[in-house]
Tab-separated table of C-alpha atoms in Angstrom:
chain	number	residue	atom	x	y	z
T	1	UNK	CA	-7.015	4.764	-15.412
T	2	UNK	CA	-4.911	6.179	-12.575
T	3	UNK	CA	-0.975	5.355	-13.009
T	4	UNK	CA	1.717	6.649	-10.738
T	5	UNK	CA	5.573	6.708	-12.058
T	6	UNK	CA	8.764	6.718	-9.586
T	7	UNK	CA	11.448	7.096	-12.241
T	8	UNK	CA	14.094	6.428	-9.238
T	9	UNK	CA	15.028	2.721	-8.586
T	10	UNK	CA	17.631	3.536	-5.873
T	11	UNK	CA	18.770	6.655	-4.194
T	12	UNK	CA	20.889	6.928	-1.396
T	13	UNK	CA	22.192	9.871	0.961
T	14	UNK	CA	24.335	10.718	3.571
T	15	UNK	CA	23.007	10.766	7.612
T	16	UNK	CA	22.052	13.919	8.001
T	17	UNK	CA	21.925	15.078	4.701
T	18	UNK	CA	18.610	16.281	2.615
T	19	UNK	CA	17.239	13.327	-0.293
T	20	UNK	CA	14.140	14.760	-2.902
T	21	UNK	CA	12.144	11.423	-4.265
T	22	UNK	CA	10.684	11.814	-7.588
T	23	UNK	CA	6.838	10.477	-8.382
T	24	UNK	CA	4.885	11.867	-11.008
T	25	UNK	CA	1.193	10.716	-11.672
T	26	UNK	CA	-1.639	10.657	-14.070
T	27	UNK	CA	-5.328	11.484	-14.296
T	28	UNK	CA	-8.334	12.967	-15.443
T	29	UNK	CA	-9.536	13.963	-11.795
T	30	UNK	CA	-9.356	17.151	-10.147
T	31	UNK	CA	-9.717	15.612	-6.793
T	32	UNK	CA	-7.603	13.176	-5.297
T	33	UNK	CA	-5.331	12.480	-2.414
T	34	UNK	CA	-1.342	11.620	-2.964
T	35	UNK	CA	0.657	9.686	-0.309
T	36	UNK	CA	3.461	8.287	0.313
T	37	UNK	CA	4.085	5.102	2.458
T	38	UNK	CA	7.310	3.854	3.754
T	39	UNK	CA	8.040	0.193	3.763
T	40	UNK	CA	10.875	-1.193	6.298
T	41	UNK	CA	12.640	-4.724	6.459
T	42	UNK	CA	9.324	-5.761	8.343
T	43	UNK	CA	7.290	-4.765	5.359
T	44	UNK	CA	4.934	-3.227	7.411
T	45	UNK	CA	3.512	0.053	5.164
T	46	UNK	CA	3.517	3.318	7.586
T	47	UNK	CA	2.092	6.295	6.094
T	48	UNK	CA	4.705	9.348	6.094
T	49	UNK	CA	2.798	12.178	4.318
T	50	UNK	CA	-0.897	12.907	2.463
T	51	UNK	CA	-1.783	15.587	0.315
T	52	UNK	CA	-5.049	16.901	-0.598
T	53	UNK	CA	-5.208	17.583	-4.239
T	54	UNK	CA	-7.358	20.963	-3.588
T	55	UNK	CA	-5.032	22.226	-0.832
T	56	UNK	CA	-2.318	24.579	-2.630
T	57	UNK	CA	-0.041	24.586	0.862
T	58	UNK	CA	2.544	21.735	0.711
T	59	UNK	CA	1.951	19.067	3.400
T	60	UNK	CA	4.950	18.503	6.351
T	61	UNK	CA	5.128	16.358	8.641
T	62	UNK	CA	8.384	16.899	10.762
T	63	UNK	CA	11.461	16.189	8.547
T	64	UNK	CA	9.348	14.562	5.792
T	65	UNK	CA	7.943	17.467	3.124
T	66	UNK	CA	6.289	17.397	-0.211
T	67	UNK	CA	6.505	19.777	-3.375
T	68	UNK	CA	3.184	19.415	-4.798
T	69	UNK	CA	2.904	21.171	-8.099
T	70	UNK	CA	-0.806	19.808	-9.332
T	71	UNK	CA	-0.610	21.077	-13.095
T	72	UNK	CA	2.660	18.988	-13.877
T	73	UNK	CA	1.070	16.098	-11.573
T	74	UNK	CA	3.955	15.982	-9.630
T	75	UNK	CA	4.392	15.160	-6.197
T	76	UNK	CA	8.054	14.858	-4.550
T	77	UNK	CA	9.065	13.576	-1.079
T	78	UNK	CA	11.936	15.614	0.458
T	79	UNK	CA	13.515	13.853	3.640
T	80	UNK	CA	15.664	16.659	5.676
T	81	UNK	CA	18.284	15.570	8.106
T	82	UNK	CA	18.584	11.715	6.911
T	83	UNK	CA	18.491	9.475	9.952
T	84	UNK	CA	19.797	5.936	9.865
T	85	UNK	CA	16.023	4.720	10.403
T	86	UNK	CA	15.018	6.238	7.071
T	87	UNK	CA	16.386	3.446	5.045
T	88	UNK	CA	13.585	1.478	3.257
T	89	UNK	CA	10.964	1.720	0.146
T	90	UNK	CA	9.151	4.501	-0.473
T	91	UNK	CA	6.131	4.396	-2.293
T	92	UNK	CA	4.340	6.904	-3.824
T	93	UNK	CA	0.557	6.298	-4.356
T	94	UNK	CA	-2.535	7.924	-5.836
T	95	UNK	CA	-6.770	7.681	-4.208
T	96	UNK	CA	-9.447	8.973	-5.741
T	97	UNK	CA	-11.626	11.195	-3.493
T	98	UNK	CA	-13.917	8.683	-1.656
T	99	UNK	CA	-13.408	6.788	1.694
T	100	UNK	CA	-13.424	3.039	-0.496
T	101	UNK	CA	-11.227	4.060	-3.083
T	102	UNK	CA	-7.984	1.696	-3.921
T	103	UNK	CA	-4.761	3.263	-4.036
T	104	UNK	CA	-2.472	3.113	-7.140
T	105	UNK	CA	1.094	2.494	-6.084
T	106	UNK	CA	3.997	3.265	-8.403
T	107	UNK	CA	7.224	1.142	-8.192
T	108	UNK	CA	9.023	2.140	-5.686
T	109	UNK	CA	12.649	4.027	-4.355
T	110	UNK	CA	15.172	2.015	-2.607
T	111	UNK	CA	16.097	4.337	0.030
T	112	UNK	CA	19.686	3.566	1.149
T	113	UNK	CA	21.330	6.051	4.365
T	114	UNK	CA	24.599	5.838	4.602
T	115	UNK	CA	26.682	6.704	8.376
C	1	UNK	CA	-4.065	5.614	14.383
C	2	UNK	CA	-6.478	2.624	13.507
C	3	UNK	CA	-4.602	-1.219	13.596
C	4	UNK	CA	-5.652	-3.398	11.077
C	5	UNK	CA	-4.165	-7.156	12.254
C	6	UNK	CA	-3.240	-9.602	9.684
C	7	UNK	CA	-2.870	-13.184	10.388
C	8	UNK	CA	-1.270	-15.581	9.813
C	9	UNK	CA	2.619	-13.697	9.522
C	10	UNK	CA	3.583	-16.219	8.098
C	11	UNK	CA	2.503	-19.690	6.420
C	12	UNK	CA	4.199	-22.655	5.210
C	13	UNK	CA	1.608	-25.571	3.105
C	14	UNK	CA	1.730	-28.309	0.465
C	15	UNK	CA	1.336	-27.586	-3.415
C	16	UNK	CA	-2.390	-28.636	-3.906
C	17	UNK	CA	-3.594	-27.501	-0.359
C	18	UNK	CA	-5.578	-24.393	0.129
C	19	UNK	CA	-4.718	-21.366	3.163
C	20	UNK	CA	-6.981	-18.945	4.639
C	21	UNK	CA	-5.323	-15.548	5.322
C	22	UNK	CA	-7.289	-13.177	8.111
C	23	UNK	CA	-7.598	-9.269	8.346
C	24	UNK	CA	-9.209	-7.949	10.647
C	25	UNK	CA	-9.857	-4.214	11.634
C	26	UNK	CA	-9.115	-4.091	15.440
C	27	UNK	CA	-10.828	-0.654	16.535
C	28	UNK	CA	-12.904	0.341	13.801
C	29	UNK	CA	-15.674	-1.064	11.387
C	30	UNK	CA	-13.765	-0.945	8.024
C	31	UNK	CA	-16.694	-0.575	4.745
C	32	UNK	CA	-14.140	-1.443	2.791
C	33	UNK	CA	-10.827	-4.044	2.747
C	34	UNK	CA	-8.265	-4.259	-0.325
C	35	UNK	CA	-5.859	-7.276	-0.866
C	36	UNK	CA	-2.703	-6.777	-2.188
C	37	UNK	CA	-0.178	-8.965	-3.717
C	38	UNK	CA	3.761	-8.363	-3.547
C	39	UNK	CA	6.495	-10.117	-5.356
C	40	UNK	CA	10.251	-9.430	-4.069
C	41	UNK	CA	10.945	-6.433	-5.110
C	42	UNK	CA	8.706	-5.074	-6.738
C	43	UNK	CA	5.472	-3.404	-5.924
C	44	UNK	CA	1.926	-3.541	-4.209
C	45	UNK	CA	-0.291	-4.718	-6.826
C	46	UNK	CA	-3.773	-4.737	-5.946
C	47	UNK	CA	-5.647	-8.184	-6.106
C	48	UNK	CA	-9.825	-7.503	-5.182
C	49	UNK	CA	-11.793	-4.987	-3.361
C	50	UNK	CA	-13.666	-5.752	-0.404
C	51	UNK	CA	-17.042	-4.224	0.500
C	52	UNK	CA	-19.136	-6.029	3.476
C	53	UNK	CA	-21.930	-7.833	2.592
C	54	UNK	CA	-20.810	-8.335	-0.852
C	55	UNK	CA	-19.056	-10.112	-3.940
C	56	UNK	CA	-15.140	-8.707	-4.362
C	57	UNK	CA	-14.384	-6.941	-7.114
C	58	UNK	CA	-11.512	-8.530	-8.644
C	59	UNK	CA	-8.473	-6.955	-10.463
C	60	UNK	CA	-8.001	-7.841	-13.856
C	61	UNK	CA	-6.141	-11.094	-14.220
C	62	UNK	CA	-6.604	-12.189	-10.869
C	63	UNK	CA	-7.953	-15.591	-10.563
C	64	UNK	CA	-11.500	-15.238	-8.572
C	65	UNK	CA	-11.689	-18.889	-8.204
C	66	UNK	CA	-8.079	-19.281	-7.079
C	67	UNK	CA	-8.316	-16.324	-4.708
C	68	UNK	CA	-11.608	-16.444	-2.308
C	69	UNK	CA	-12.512	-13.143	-0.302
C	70	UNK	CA	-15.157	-12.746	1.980
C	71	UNK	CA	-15.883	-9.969	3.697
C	72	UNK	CA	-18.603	-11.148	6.358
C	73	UNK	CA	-18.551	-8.647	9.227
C	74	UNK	CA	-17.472	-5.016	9.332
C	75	UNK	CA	-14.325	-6.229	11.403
C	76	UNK	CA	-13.516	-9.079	8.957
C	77	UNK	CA	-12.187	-10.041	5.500
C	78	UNK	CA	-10.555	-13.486	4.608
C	79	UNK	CA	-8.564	-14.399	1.444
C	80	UNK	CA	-8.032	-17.913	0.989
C	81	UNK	CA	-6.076	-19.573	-1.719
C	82	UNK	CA	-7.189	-22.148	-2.965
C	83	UNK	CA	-4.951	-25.592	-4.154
C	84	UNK	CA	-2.170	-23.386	-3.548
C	85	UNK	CA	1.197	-23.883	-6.062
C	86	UNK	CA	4.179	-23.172	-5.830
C	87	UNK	CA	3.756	-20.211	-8.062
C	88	UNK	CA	1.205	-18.886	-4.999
C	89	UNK	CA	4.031	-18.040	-2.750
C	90	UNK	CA	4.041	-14.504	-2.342
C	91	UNK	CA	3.717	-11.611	0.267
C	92	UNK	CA	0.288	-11.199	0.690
C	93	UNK	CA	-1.210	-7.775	2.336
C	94	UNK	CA	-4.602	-6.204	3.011
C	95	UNK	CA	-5.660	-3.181	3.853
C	96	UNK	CA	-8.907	-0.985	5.378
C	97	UNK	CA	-10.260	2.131	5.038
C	98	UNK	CA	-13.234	4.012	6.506
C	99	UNK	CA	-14.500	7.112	4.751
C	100	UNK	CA	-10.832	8.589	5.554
C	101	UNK	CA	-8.368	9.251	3.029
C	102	UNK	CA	-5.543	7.624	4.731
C	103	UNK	CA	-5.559	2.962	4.236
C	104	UNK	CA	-4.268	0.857	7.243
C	105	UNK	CA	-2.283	-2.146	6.636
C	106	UNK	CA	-2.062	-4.899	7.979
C	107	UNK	CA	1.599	-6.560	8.614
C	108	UNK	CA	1.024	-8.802	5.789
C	109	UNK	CA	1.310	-12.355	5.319
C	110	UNK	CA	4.292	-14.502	3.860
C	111	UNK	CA	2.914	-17.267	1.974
C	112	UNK	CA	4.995	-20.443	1.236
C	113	UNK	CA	3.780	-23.028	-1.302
C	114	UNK	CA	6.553	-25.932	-1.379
């Protein structure tokens, strides 16, 4: 089975500063997707970033960037020029290729911005 | 981006009573609907797969008797707990996809058992 592993509890940064979120996963697979979802006070889960396991480029998506490095099964979140509206849960989660898969979430990181 | 609506927000009911818990896929006919299960805190932990037309496939550990799903339309799953306890009270979420790799959620549901 699948398992995902955010080793950081709680990280925090300064507004406008750059924050790198740790998630490391395993499997037998050598296709998958690897996201990770943001969850505000609201709870509602919005999807920042998705990578393709079989794309080598690293996905962006405006300030939000991932270092995907597929032999050590890692898959980081940096977050450039922290905005007060960053501040929530970040989880990291793992698909299997397929349009019905389930995702595997790992824990979570507290996300805390300071002003 | 596709908007998966969850409903009740929010539910308040009496130890021994059961709830019903909607989530429905608003603009797009969802194959496939996962229900998820948070505790303050702590992470999504995946309760029972979804597939129309079919039984769920339930986690292991989850009580299939406890927790009905029924996914009866494209558009439409329901999760209802059955003589809920106190223990029930959780934050209860679901989710849809459709041959994508991306999930929607739905704003999840706060369930109350007093």
């Amino acid at each position: 089975a699948q398992t995902v592993t955010q080793s950081q509890p709680e990280m925090s940064v300064q507004e406008a500063e750059t924050v790198t979120l740790s998630c490391t996963y395993d499997t037998s697979e050598s296709d998958y997707y690897l996201f990770w979802y943001k969850q505000p006070p609201s709870r509602q889960m919005i999807l920042v970033i998705r990578q393709e396991a079989y794309k080598q480029q690293n996905a962006t998506e405006n300030r939000f960037s991932v270092n995907f490095q597929k032999a050590a099964k890692s898959f980081s979140l940096k977050i450039s020029d922290s905005q007060l509206g960053d501040a929530a849960m970040y989880f990291c989660a793992y698909s299997s290729q397929g349009g019905s898969e389930k995702l595997v979430f790992g824990k979570g990181t507290k996300l805390t911005v300071n002003p | 981006g596709a908007v998966v609506s969850q409903h009740p927000s929010w539910v308040i009911c009496k130890s021994g009573t059961s709830v019903k818990i909607e989530c429905r896929s608003l603009d797009f006919q969802a194959t496939t609907m996962f229900w998820y299960r948070q505790f303050p805190k702590q992470s999504l932990m995946l309760m029972a797969t979804s597939n129309e037309g079919s039984k769920a496939t339930y986690e292991q550990g989850v009580e299939k008797d406890k927790f009905l799903i029924n996914h009866a339309s494209l558009t439409l799953s329901t999760l209802t707990v059955t003589s809920a306890h106190p223990e029930d009270s959780s934050f209860y979420i679901c989710s849809a996809r459709i041959y994508s790799p991306e999930a929607f959620f739905g704003q999840g549901t706060r369930l109350t058992v007093v």
